[in-house]
Amino acid sequence: MAGKVAEKRKALRENLIVLAERQITQNGLSSLRARDLAKEAGCATGAIYNVFDDLTDLILTVNARTFHRLAADVTAALDKAPDVALDQLVAMGLSYHQFAKSDYNAWRAIFDVERDPSTPPPDWYLQELAHLFGIIDGPLSIALPDMDPMERQLFTRTLFTSVHGIVMLGLDDTSAAVQSDAIETMIKLLLTHAVRPLS
Amino acid sequence: MAGKVAEKRKALRENLIVLAERQITQNGLSSLRARDLAKEAGCATGAIYNVFDDLTDLILTVNARTFHRLAADVTAALDKAPDVALDQLVAMGLSYHQFAKSDYNAWRAIFDVERDPSTPPPDWYLQELAHLFGIIDGPLSIALPDMDPMERQLFTRTLFTSVHGIVMLGLDDTSAAVQSDAIETMIKLLLTHAVRPLS
């Protein structure tokens, strides 16, 4: 009996993740409503909170899957790139852009989710982030062999955040700071200039 | 009589701008409600739409003032910096960070306002943006004298957007990609590496 209850809970959980993911992907994070989700899942609204702490917990679970797809895309771009560190970094930057563009709503949800800032981010988030930074660090350590490893860690985050800034403003139709057709040129320009040993 | 009506309209407009600015600055853009504004201004909600096209028009007017303060801060930082192009660029980047940090809600409103993406941004926005990019272009043209001017225009936007990305994620308590106490080091690291002539 306990097994059946656990199974049912697990099935509801999975179902809610799939439904929430579809809603976020198709209509954006701001369109997500617990009541609508429950209706689609055929459960009471309160039943959502038997399998998730709150709606944010469910959104973060969807975001974890998005982050996973993103890291897979970036890794695939790295694997396909020529064996030249700068080219590899550019390929990863461009794949970040492609992902954000083609999976815009899910990608935005990673950054737009409202989380209580007084508690640390969930472990999976920190792990996914560390994983992504680890992928970038490989070619960067080859391009900048003399950079202090601690400084390189910071530089990895600097480059990621810079590319993110270009992509974020470039895909935002209302901002006009970056034309969307200039995003790729700007990513290349940034990395070509920034990823050189200081003489 | 017509003069008195025009005066009254102007006074209401000014009053609404000040009230909206205070509300955005103190509680963030998402807290802004036409009904609350009208109550504070002592007018009917509908009267707002006699002096502004819609709430977005009012928000953009507040954003124009914020943009103006930002450009003034960045210009002051440039004027105070040593006569070395890289130092000037770093000083401007750091003043952008300081502005965003100390005037966070107003700064976020510039990027968070929801505008119809099918119409171009208002002229004042494009002018303010061009003005800001023009300030950056000065020292950049000295640091990179051989860069093609068209490419330098793009590079100006690239550097602005990169610094913006660092500041945006750094000031977002929920993201964890950038520690807020690392923002200044990352801005310096980025500019020191990126603003060098390609050999």
mmCIF file of C-alpha atoms in Angstrom:
data_model
loop_
_atom_site.group_PDB
_atom_site.id
_atom_site.type_symbol
_atom_site.label_atom_id
_atom_site.label_comp_id
_atom_site.label_asym_id
_atom_site.label_seq_id
_atom_site.Cartn_x
_atom_site.Cartn_y
_atom_site.Cartn_z
ATOM 1 C CA MET A 1 0.000 0.000 0.000
ATOM 2 C CA ALA A 2 2.786 2.431 0.982
ATOM 3 C CA GLY A 3 4.505 1.478 -2.268
ATOM 4 C CA LYS A 4 1.444 2.395 -4.275
ATOM 5 C CA VAL A 5 1.156 5.784 -2.559
ATOM 6 C CA ALA A 6 4.831 6.471 -3.256
ATOM 7 C CA GLU A 7 4.349 5.435 -6.892
ATOM 8 C CA LYS A 8 1.362 7.721 -7.269
ATOM 9 C CA ARG A 9 3.242 10.612 -5.742
ATOM 10 C CA LYS A 10 6.157 9.990 -8.066
ATOM 11 C CA ALA A 11 3.880 9.868 -11.098
ATOM 12 C CA LEU A 12 2.162 13.106 -10.093
ATOM 13 C CA ARG A 13 5.535 14.757 -9.548
ATOM 14 C CA GLU A 14 6.795 13.699 -12.970
ATOM 15 C CA ASN A 15 3.559 14.777 -14.595
ATOM 16 C CA LEU A 16 3.677 18.216 -12.966
ATOM 17 C CA ILE A 17 7.288 18.721 -14.077
ATOM 18 C CA VAL A 18 6.390 17.891 -17.685
ATOM 19 C CA LEU A 19 3.309 20.142 -17.626
ATOM 20 C CA ALA A 20 5.157 23.040 -15.981
ATOM 21 C CA GLU A 21 8.032 22.672 -18.425
ATOM 22 C CA ARG A 22 5.644 22.799 -21.359
ATOM 23 C CA GLN A 23 3.851 25.845 -19.956
ATOM 24 C CA ILE A 24 7.115 27.721 -19.287
ATOM 25 C CA THR A 25 8.579 26.782 -22.679
ATOM 26 C CA GLN A 26 5.467 27.755 -24.625
ATOM 27 C CA ASN A 27 4.229 30.813 -22.731
ATOM 28 C CA GLY A 28 6.973 31.923 -20.356
ATOM 29 C CA LEU A 29 7.477 31.695 -16.611
ATOM 30 C CA SER A 30 5.006 34.477 -15.799
ATOM 31 C CA SER A 31 2.163 32.407 -17.289
ATOM 32 C CA LEU A 32 2.592 29.564 -14.790
ATOM 33 C CA ARG A 33 -0.351 29.196 -12.370
ATOM 34 C CA ALA A 34 -0.724 26.470 -9.738
ATOM 35 C CA ARG A 35 -4.474 26.265 -10.368
ATOM 36 C CA ASP A 36 -4.075 25.770 -14.124
ATOM 37 C CA LEU A 37 -1.373 23.165 -13.587
ATOM 38 C CA ALA A 38 -3.554 21.226 -11.154
ATOM 39 C CA LYS A 39 -6.444 21.305 -13.638
ATOM 40 C CA GLU A 40 -4.235 19.942 -16.411
ATOM 41 C CA ALA A 41 -2.792 17.284 -14.103
ATOM 42 C CA GLY A 42 -6.273 16.324 -12.921
ATOM 43 C CA CYS A 43 -5.458 16.887 -9.261
ATOM 44 C CA ALA A 44 -6.463 19.364 -6.568
ATOM 45 C CA THR A 45 -4.322 22.504 -6.366
ATOM 46 C CA GLY A 46 -3.246 21.502 -2.858
ATOM 47 C CA ALA A 47 -1.932 18.173 -4.176
ATOM 48 C CA ILE A 48 0.932 20.060 -5.865
ATOM 49 C CA TYR A 49 2.232 20.907 -2.408
ATOM 50 C CA ASN A 50 2.309 17.252 -1.404
ATOM 51 C CA VAL A 51 5.064 16.669 -3.971
ATOM 52 C CA PHE A 52 6.778 20.090 -4.114
ATOM 53 C CA ASP A 53 7.592 22.521 -1.284
ATOM 54 C CA ASP A 54 6.021 25.331 -3.287
ATOM 55 C CA LEU A 55 5.699 26.551 -6.886
ATOM 56 C CA THR A 56 9.283 27.875 -6.770
ATOM 57 C CA ASP A 57 10.515 24.364 -5.942
ATOM 58 C CA LEU A 58 8.720 23.063 -9.047
ATOM 59 C CA ILE A 59 10.124 25.884 -11.220
ATOM 60 C CA LEU A 60 13.653 25.186 -9.961
ATOM 61 C CA THR A 61 13.193 21.522 -10.874
ATOM 62 C CA VAL A 62 12.219 22.539 -14.424
ATOM 63 C CA ASN A 63 15.210 24.931 -14.488
ATOM 64 C CA ALA A 64 17.527 22.073 -13.493
ATOM 65 C CA ARG A 65 16.439 20.191 -16.617
ATOM 66 C CA THR A 66 16.974 23.300 -18.748
ATOM 67 C CA PHE A 67 20.439 23.793 -17.265
ATOM 68 C CA HIS A 68 21.212 20.180 -18.073
ATOM 69 C CA ARG A 69 20.242 20.586 -21.737
ATOM 70 C CA LEU A 70 22.286 23.787 -21.881
ATOM 71 C CA ALA A 71 25.420 22.124 -20.488
ATOM 72 C CA ALA A 72 24.954 19.234 -22.959
ATOM 73 C CA ASP A 73 24.748 21.694 -25.883
ATOM 74 C CA VAL A 74 27.832 23.612 -24.734
ATOM 75 C CA THR A 75 29.768 20.357 -24.285
ATOM 76 C CA ALA A 76 28.736 19.164 -27.768
ATOM 77 C CA ALA A 77 29.911 22.488 -29.243
ATOM 78 C CA LEU A 78 33.255 22.083 -27.472
ATOM 79 C CA ASP A 79 33.633 18.520 -28.785
ATOM 80 C CA LYS A 80 32.953 19.609 -32.371
ATOM 81 C CA ALA A 81 35.247 22.676 -32.286
ATOM 82 C CA PRO A 82 38.805 22.613 -33.703
ATOM 83 C CA ASP A 83 41.597 21.867 -31.250
ATOM 84 C CA VAL A 84 42.342 25.561 -30.698
ATOM 85 C CA ALA A 85 41.464 27.038 -27.315
ATOM 86 C CA LEU A 86 40.085 30.351 -28.607
ATOM 87 C CA ASP A 87 37.962 28.605 -31.253
ATOM 88 C CA GLN A 88 36.607 26.303 -28.575
ATOM 89 C CA LEU A 89 35.640 29.224 -26.339
ATOM 90 C CA VAL A 90 33.962 30.992 -29.262
ATOM 91 C CA ALA A 91 32.089 27.787 -30.184
ATOM 92 C CA MET A 92 30.831 27.493 -26.599
ATOM 93 C CA GLY A 93 29.772 31.147 -26.527
ATOM 94 C CA LEU A 94 27.895 30.753 -29.798
ATOM 95 C CA SER A 95 26.184 27.594 -28.567
ATOM 96 C CA TYR A 96 25.087 29.482 -25.444
ATOM 97 C CA HIS A 97 23.502 32.050 -27.719
ATOM 98 C CA GLN A 98 21.838 29.382 -29.872
ATOM 99 C CA PHE A 99 20.402 27.682 -26.825
ATOM 100 C CA ALA A 100 19.076 30.937 -25.355
ATOM 101 C CA LYS A 101 17.543 31.870 -28.690
ATOM 102 C CA SER A 102 15.879 28.567 -29.497
ATOM 103 C CA ASP A 103 14.788 27.805 -25.944
ATOM 104 C CA TYR A 104 14.207 31.420 -24.907
ATOM 105 C CA ASN A 105 11.396 31.057 -22.371
ATOM 106 C CA ALA A 106 13.024 28.132 -20.551
ATOM 107 C CA TRP A 107 16.388 29.930 -20.539
ATOM 108 C CA ARG A 108 14.861 33.144 -19.170
ATOM 109 C CA ALA A 109 13.149 31.160 -16.406
ATOM 110 C CA ILE A 110 16.594 30.214 -15.033
ATOM 111 C CA PHE A 111 17.303 33.905 -14.395
ATOM 112 C CA ASP A 112 13.781 35.199 -13.779
ATOM 113 C CA VAL A 113 12.657 32.777 -11.092
ATOM 114 C CA GLU A 114 11.995 34.622 -7.859
ATOM 115 C CA ARG A 115 13.770 32.909 -5.031
ATOM 116 C CA ASP A 116 14.199 33.950 -1.424
ATOM 117 C CA PRO A 117 17.646 35.598 -1.517
ATOM 118 C CA SER A 118 18.221 35.010 2.203
ATOM 119 C CA THR A 119 18.688 31.257 1.650
ATOM 120 C CA PRO A 120 21.554 29.950 -0.503
ATOM 121 C CA PRO A 121 20.719 28.659 -4.007
ATOM 122 C CA PRO A 122 19.860 24.938 -4.129
ATOM 123 C CA ASP A 123 22.782 22.522 -4.382
ATOM 124 C CA TRP A 124 21.842 21.337 -7.868
ATOM 125 C CA TYR A 125 22.026 24.924 -9.101
ATOM 126 C CA LEU A 126 25.496 25.447 -7.677
ATOM 127 C CA GLN A 127 26.593 22.089 -9.078
ATOM 128 C CA GLU A 128 25.255 22.844 -12.564
ATOM 129 C CA LEU A 129 26.927 26.243 -12.475
ATOM 130 C CA ALA A 130 30.241 24.734 -11.322
ATOM 131 C CA HIS A 131 29.932 22.119 -14.075
ATOM 132 C CA LEU A 132 29.397 24.823 -16.728
ATOM 133 C CA PHE A 133 32.327 26.874 -15.426
ATOM 134 C CA GLY A 134 34.447 23.708 -15.393
ATOM 135 C CA ILE A 135 33.772 23.181 -19.117
ATOM 136 C CA ILE A 136 34.897 26.752 -19.862
ATOM 137 C CA ASP A 137 37.992 26.425 -17.685
ATOM 138 C CA GLY A 138 39.486 23.663 -19.879
ATOM 139 C CA PRO A 139 40.272 25.701 -23.013
ATOM 140 C CA LEU A 140 40.876 28.832 -20.932
ATOM 141 C CA SER A 141 43.679 27.135 -18.998
ATOM 142 C CA ILE A 142 45.299 26.265 -22.349
ATOM 143 C CA ALA A 143 44.861 29.788 -23.776
ATOM 144 C CA LEU A 144 46.159 31.464 -20.601
ATOM 145 C CA PRO A 145 48.664 28.976 -19.139
ATOM 146 C CA ASP A 146 50.368 31.555 -16.908
ATOM 147 C CA MET A 147 47.243 32.973 -15.295
ATOM 148 C CA ASP A 148 46.943 32.215 -11.610
ATOM 149 C CA PRO A 149 44.293 29.450 -11.220
ATOM 150 C CA MET A 150 42.273 31.483 -8.704
ATOM 151 C CA GLU A 151 42.268 34.454 -11.051
ATOM 152 C CA ARG A 152 41.340 32.163 -13.924
ATOM 153 C CA GLN A 153 38.309 30.957 -11.965
ATOM 154 C CA LEU A 154 37.205 34.557 -11.681
ATOM 155 C CA PHE A 155 37.991 35.182 -15.343
ATOM 156 C CA THR A 156 35.869 32.169 -16.344
ATOM 157 C CA ARG A 157 32.910 33.725 -14.552
ATOM 158 C CA THR A 158 33.753 37.105 -16.053
ATOM 159 C CA LEU A 159 33.667 35.730 -19.604
ATOM 160 C CA PHE A 160 30.501 33.712 -18.979
ATOM 161 C CA THR A 161 28.734 36.721 -17.498
ATOM 162 C CA SER A 162 29.926 38.961 -20.339
ATOM 163 C CA VAL A 163 28.633 36.589 -23.005
ATOM 164 C CA HIS A 164 25.433 36.258 -20.989
ATOM 165 C CA GLY A 165 25.068 40.059 -20.952
ATOM 166 C CA ILE A 166 25.478 40.269 -24.727
ATOM 167 C CA VAL A 167 22.957 37.477 -25.296
ATOM 168 C CA MET A 168 20.477 38.810 -22.718
ATOM 169 C CA LEU A 169 20.379 42.358 -24.118
ATOM 170 C CA GLY A 170 20.633 41.103 -27.702
ATOM 171 C CA LEU A 171 17.589 38.846 -27.393
ATOM 172 C CA ASP A 172 15.592 41.531 -25.570
ATOM 173 C CA ASP A 173 13.633 43.233 -28.338
ATOM 174 C CA THR A 174 12.943 46.271 -26.190
ATOM 175 C CA SER A 175 16.513 47.201 -25.210
ATOM 176 C CA ALA A 176 18.193 48.297 -28.473
ATOM 177 C CA ALA A 177 21.677 48.194 -26.884
ATOM 178 C CA VAL A 178 22.534 45.128 -28.968
ATOM 179 C CA GLN A 179 21.047 44.312 -32.377
ATOM 180 C CA SER A 180 20.156 40.628 -32.385
ATOM 181 C CA ASP A 181 22.045 40.074 -35.656
ATOM 182 C CA ALA A 182 25.230 41.431 -34.033
ATOM 183 C CA ILE A 183 25.279 38.997 -31.086
ATOM 184 C CA GLU A 184 27.590 36.449 -32.712
ATOM 185 C CA THR A 185 30.047 39.082 -33.976
ATOM 186 C CA MET A 186 30.147 40.645 -30.523
ATOM 187 C CA ILE A 187 30.813 37.307 -28.782
ATOM 188 C CA LYS A 188 33.711 36.665 -31.187
ATOM 189 C CA LEU A 189 35.020 40.224 -30.787
ATOM 190 C CA LEU A 190 34.943 39.955 -26.995
ATOM 191 C CA LEU A 191 36.658 36.579 -26.752
ATOM 192 C CA THR A 192 39.253 37.382 -29.445
ATOM 193 C CA HIS A 193 40.285 40.482 -27.529
ATOM 194 C CA ALA A 194 39.981 39.213 -23.970
ATOM 195 C CA VAL A 195 41.501 35.747 -24.249
ATOM 196 C CA ARG A 196 45.175 36.606 -24.777
ATOM 197 C CA PRO A 197 48.007 36.376 -22.265
ATOM 198 C CA LEU A 198 48.877 39.750 -20.712
ATOM 199 C CA SER A 199 52.333 40.631 -21.996
ATOM 200 C CA MET B 1 -8.552 79.747 -19.621
ATOM 201 C CA ALA B 2 -6.689 77.483 -22.055
ATOM 202 C CA GLY B 3 -3.461 78.570 -20.356
ATOM 203 C CA LYS B 4 -4.772 77.528 -16.963
ATOM 204 C CA VAL B 5 -5.790 74.092 -18.259
ATOM 205 C CA ALA B 6 -2.358 73.611 -19.833
ATOM 206 C CA GLU B 7 -0.708 74.672 -16.563
ATOM 207 C CA LYS B 8 -2.812 72.238 -14.571
ATOM 208 C CA ARG B 9 -1.985 69.433 -16.983
ATOM 209 C CA LYS B 10 1.688 70.238 -16.734
ATOM 210 C CA ALA B 11 1.564 70.296 -12.931
ATOM 211 C CA LEU B 12 -0.238 66.942 -12.838
ATOM 212 C CA ARG B 13 2.288 65.470 -15.251
ATOM 213 C CA GLU B 14 5.235 66.657 -13.142
ATOM 214 C CA ASN B 15 3.573 65.430 -9.971
ATOM 215 C CA LEU B 16 2.911 61.983 -11.437
ATOM 216 C CA ILE B 17 6.528 61.687 -12.600
ATOM 217 C CA VAL B 18 7.834 62.528 -9.115
ATOM 218 C CA LEU B 19 5.383 60.125 -7.437
ATOM 219 C CA ALA B 20 6.105 57.297 -9.899
ATOM 220 C CA GLU B 21 9.837 57.860 -9.535
ATOM 221 C CA ARG B 22 9.574 57.651 -5.757
ATOM 222 C CA GLN B 23 7.444 54.509 -5.926
ATOM 223 C CA ILE B 24 9.844 52.784 -8.388
ATOM 224 C CA THR B 25 12.932 53.850 -6.426
ATOM 225 C CA GLN B 26 11.561 52.751 -3.070
ATOM 226 C CA ASN B 27 9.623 49.615 -3.954
ATOM 227 C CA GLY B 28 10.561 48.591 -7.477
ATOM 228 C CA LEU B 29 8.820 48.786 -10.837
ATOM 229 C CA SER B 30 6.476 45.873 -10.128
ATOM 230 C CA SER B 31 4.905 47.799 -7.243
ATOM 231 C CA LEU B 32 3.672 50.612 -9.509
ATOM 232 C CA ARG B 33 -0.150 50.789 -9.813
ATOM 233 C CA ALA B 34 -2.102 53.457 -11.695
ATOM 234 C CA ARG B 35 -4.816 53.477 -9.009
ATOM 235 C CA ASP B 36 -2.351 54.057 -6.158
ATOM 236 C CA LEU B 37 -0.596 56.805 -8.118
ATOM 237 C CA ALA B 38 -3.877 58.584 -8.813
ATOM 238 C CA LYS B 39 -4.801 58.383 -5.132
ATOM 239 C CA GLU B 40 -1.480 59.916 -4.107
ATOM 240 C CA ALA B 41 -1.763 62.605 -6.777
ATOM 241 C CA GLY B 42 -5.342 63.342 -5.726
ATOM 242 C CA CYS B 43 -6.751 62.762 -9.199
ATOM 243 C CA ALA B 44 -8.995 60.204 -10.872
ATOM 244 C CA THR B 45 -7.187 57.171 -12.315
ATOM 245 C CA GLY B 46 -8.372 58.181 -15.783
ATOM 246 C CA ALA B 47 -6.715 61.602 -15.427
ATOM 247 C CA ILE B 48 -3.306 59.881 -15.705
ATOM 248 C CA TYR B 49 -4.183 59.051 -19.292
ATOM 249 C CA ASN B 50 -4.868 62.676 -20.101
ATOM 250 C CA VAL B 51 -1.195 63.458 -19.577
ATOM 251 C CA PHE B 52 0.471 60.138 -20.487
ATOM 252 C CA ASP B 53 -0.360 57.710 -23.306
ATOM 253 C CA ASP B 54 -0.341 54.857 -20.823
ATOM 254 C CA LEU B 55 1.512 53.674 -17.723
ATOM 255 C CA THR B 56 4.451 52.543 -19.888
ATOM 256 C CA ASP B 57 4.800 56.097 -21.212
ATOM 257 C CA LEU B 58 5.039 57.346 -17.614
ATOM 258 C CA ILE B 59 7.581 54.638 -16.694
ATOM 259 C CA LEU B 60 9.715 55.508 -19.738
ATOM 260 C CA THR B 61 9.681 59.159 -18.656
ATOM 261 C CA VAL B 62 10.967 58.153 -15.231
ATOM 262 C CA ASN B 63 13.572 55.918 -16.918
ATOM 263 C CA ALA B 64 14.748 58.887 -19.017
ATOM 264 C CA ARG B 65 15.555 60.769 -15.812
ATOM 265 C CA THR B 66 17.370 57.719 -14.411
ATOM 266 C CA PHE B 67 19.380 57.378 -17.626
ATOM 267 C CA HIS B 68 20.305 61.033 -17.348
ATOM 268 C CA ARG B 69 21.622 60.639 -13.789
ATOM 269 C CA LEU B 70 23.542 57.548 -14.905
ATOM 270 C CA ALA B 71 25.226 59.357 -17.809
ATOM 271 C CA ALA B 72 26.120 62.250 -15.472
ATOM 272 C CA ASP B 73 27.752 59.826 -12.999
ATOM 273 C CA VAL B 74 29.704 58.063 -15.731
ATOM 274 C CA THR B 75 30.877 61.390 -17.158
ATOM 275 C CA ALA B 76 31.971 62.582 -13.699
ATOM 276 C CA ALA B 77 33.947 59.356 -13.205
ATOM 277 C CA LEU B 78 35.646 59.899 -16.564
ATOM 278 C CA ASP B 79 36.541 63.486 -15.669
ATOM 279 C CA LYS B 80 38.082 62.429 -12.358
ATOM 280 C CA ALA B 81 40.074 59.478 -13.770
ATOM 281 C CA PRO B 82 43.770 59.742 -14.657
ATOM 282 C CA ASP B 83 44.608 60.566 -18.246
ATOM 283 C CA VAL B 84 45.102 56.911 -19.185
ATOM 284 C CA ALA B 85 42.519 55.354 -21.480
ATOM 285 C CA LEU B 86 42.298 51.986 -19.678
ATOM 286 C CA ASP B 87 41.996 53.665 -16.266
ATOM 287 C CA GLN B 88 39.237 55.856 -17.645
ATOM 288 C CA LEU B 89 37.319 52.865 -18.978
ATOM 289 C CA VAL B 90 37.704 51.058 -15.647
ATOM 290 C CA ALA B 91 36.533 54.170 -13.764
ATOM 291 C CA MET B 92 33.433 54.347 -15.985
ATOM 292 C CA GLY B 93 32.717 50.639 -15.504
ATOM 293 C CA LEU B 94 33.038 51.000 -11.733
ATOM 294 C CA SER B 95 30.760 54.052 -11.711
ATOM 295 C CA TYR B 96 28.163 52.060 -13.676
ATOM 296 C CA HIS B 97 28.319 49.455 -10.933
ATOM 297 C CA GLN B 98 28.048 52.064 -8.171
ATOM 298 C CA PHE B 99 25.039 53.649 -9.824
ATOM 299 C CA ALA B 100 23.282 50.314 -10.321
ATOM 300 C CA LYS B 101 23.978 49.341 -6.717
ATOM 301 C CA SER B 102 22.920 52.590 -5.052
ATOM 302 C CA ASP B 103 19.935 53.211 -7.339
ATOM 303 C CA TYR B 104 19.057 49.554 -7.908
ATOM 304 C CA ASN B 105 15.281 49.741 -8.379
ATOM 305 C CA ALA B 106 15.422 52.707 -10.751
ATOM 306 C CA TRP B 107 18.262 51.074 -12.721
ATOM 307 C CA ARG B 108 16.407 47.753 -13.012
ATOM 308 C CA ALA B 109 13.319 49.611 -14.263
ATOM 309 C CA ILE B 110 15.292 50.698 -17.350
ATOM 310 C CA PHE B 111 15.699 47.051 -18.343
ATOM 311 C CA ASP B 112 12.534 45.552 -16.835
ATOM 312 C CA VAL B 113 9.929 47.876 -18.365
ATOM 313 C CA GLU B 114 7.602 45.949 -20.668
ATOM 314 C CA ARG B 115 7.363 47.705 -23.964
ATOM 315 C CA ASP B 116 5.689 46.653 -27.191
ATOM 316 C CA PRO B 117 8.654 45.176 -29.113
ATOM 317 C CA SER B 118 6.963 45.761 -32.484
ATOM 318 C CA THR B 119 7.462 49.539 -32.228
ATOM 319 C CA PRO B 120 10.987 51.018 -32.079
ATOM 320 C CA PRO B 121 12.246 52.346 -28.715
ATOM 321 C CA PRO B 122 11.438 56.015 -28.076
ATOM 322 C CA ASP B 123 13.868 58.563 -29.521
ATOM 323 C CA TRP B 124 15.034 59.768 -26.100
ATOM 324 C CA TYR B 125 16.054 56.209 -25.246
ATOM 325 C CA LEU B 126 18.112 55.821 -28.410
ATOM 326 C CA GLN B 127 19.658 59.259 -27.852
ATOM 327 C CA GLU B 128 20.587 58.499 -24.230
ATOM 328 C CA LEU B 129 22.063 55.190 -25.308
ATOM 329 C CA ALA B 130 24.043 56.838 -28.125
ATOM 330 C CA HIS B 131 25.246 59.472 -25.654
ATOM 331 C CA LEU B 132 26.461 56.793 -23.215
ATOM 332 C CA PHE B 133 28.215 54.882 -25.999
ATOM 333 C CA GLY B 134 29.781 58.142 -27.180
ATOM 334 C CA ILE B 135 31.328 58.688 -23.737
ATOM 335 C CA ILE B 136 32.856 55.196 -23.828
ATOM 336 C CA ASP B 137 34.125 55.661 -27.372
ATOM 337 C CA GLY B 138 36.477 58.514 -26.373
ATOM 338 C CA PRO B 139 39.013 56.580 -24.306
ATOM 339 C CA LEU B 140 38.462 53.449 -26.408
ATOM 340 C CA SER B 141 39.578 55.253 -29.564
ATOM 341 C CA ILE B 142 42.776 56.232 -27.737
ATOM 342 C CA ALA B 143 43.403 52.736 -26.365
ATOM 343 C CA LEU B 144 42.740 51.077 -29.729
ATOM 344 C CA PRO B 145 43.822 53.645 -32.344
ATOM 345 C CA ASP B 146 44.059 51.124 -35.172
ATOM 346 C CA MET B 147 40.659 49.532 -34.731
ATOM 347 C CA ASP B 148 38.255 50.227 -37.572
ATOM 348 C CA PRO B 149 35.717 52.835 -36.311
ATOM 349 C CA MET B 150 32.736 50.654 -37.249
ATOM 350 C CA GLU B 151 34.235 47.728 -35.386
ATOM 351 C CA ARG B 152 35.011 50.018 -32.457
ATOM 352 C CA GLN B 153 31.350 51.036 -32.308
ATOM 353 C CA LEU B 154 30.458 47.384 -31.972
ATOM 354 C CA PHE B 155 33.228 46.856 -29.438
ATOM 355 C CA THR B 156 31.903 49.773 -27.355
ATOM 356 C CA ARG B 157 28.538 48.042 -27.145
ATOM 357 C CA THR B 158 30.262 44.737 -26.454
ATOM 358 C CA LEU B 159 32.155 46.154 -23.479
ATOM 359 C CA PHE B 160 29.113 47.994 -22.136
ATOM 360 C CA THR B 161 26.972 44.886 -22.387
ATOM 361 C CA SER B 162 29.682 42.746 -20.782
ATOM 362 C CA VAL B 163 30.032 45.099 -17.811
ATOM 363 C CA HIS B 164 26.241 45.233 -17.628
ATOM 364 C CA GLY B 165 26.113 41.416 -17.510
ATOM 365 C CA ILE B 166 28.626 41.287 -14.662
ATOM 366 C CA VAL B 167 26.746 43.958 -12.701
ATOM 367 C CA MET B 168 23.311 42.462 -13.410
ATOM 368 C CA LEU B 169 24.206 38.943 -12.268
ATOM 369 C CA GLY B 170 26.404 40.266 -9.461
ATOM 370 C CA LEU B 171 23.639 42.358 -7.934
ATOM 371 C CA ASP B 172 21.092 39.554 -8.332
ATOM 372 C CA ASP B 173 21.177 37.797 -4.976
ATOM 373 C CA THR B 174 19.530 34.701 -6.377
ATOM 374 C CA SER B 175 21.925 33.914 -9.226
ATOM 375 C CA ALA B 176 25.222 32.959 -7.550
ATOM 376 C CA ALA B 177 27.171 33.227 -10.835
ATOM 377 C CA VAL B 178 28.912 36.361 -9.570
ATOM 378 C CA GLN B 179 29.604 37.167 -5.906
ATOM 379 C CA SER B 180 28.692 40.801 -5.328
ATOM 380 C CA ASP B 181 32.076 41.497 -3.722
ATOM 381 C CA ALA B 182 33.823 40.277 -6.902
ATOM 382 C CA ILE B 183 32.050 42.653 -9.309
ATOM 383 C CA GLU B 184 34.743 45.350 -9.263
ATOM 384 C CA THR B 185 37.606 42.876 -9.670
ATOM 385 C CA MET B 186 35.782 41.259 -12.589
ATOM 386 C CA ILE B 187 35.163 44.588 -14.345
ATOM 387 C CA LYS B 188 38.881 45.425 -14.023
ATOM 388 C CA LEU B 189 39.891 41.920 -15.152
ATOM 389 C CA LEU B 190 37.653 42.129 -18.200
ATOM 390 C CA LEU B 191 38.749 45.568 -19.337
ATOM 391 C CA THR B 192 42.449 44.956 -18.625
ATOM 392 C CA HIS B 193 42.362 41.880 -20.830
ATOM 393 C CA ALA B 194 40.005 43.059 -23.547
ATOM 394 C CA VAL B 195 41.233 46.606 -24.154
ATOM 395 C CA ARG B 196 44.558 45.950 -25.837
ATOM 396 C CA PRO B 197 45.440 46.285 -29.512
ATOM 397 C CA LEU B 198 45.446 42.944 -31.323
ATOM 398 C CA SER B 199 49.030 42.264 -32.266
#
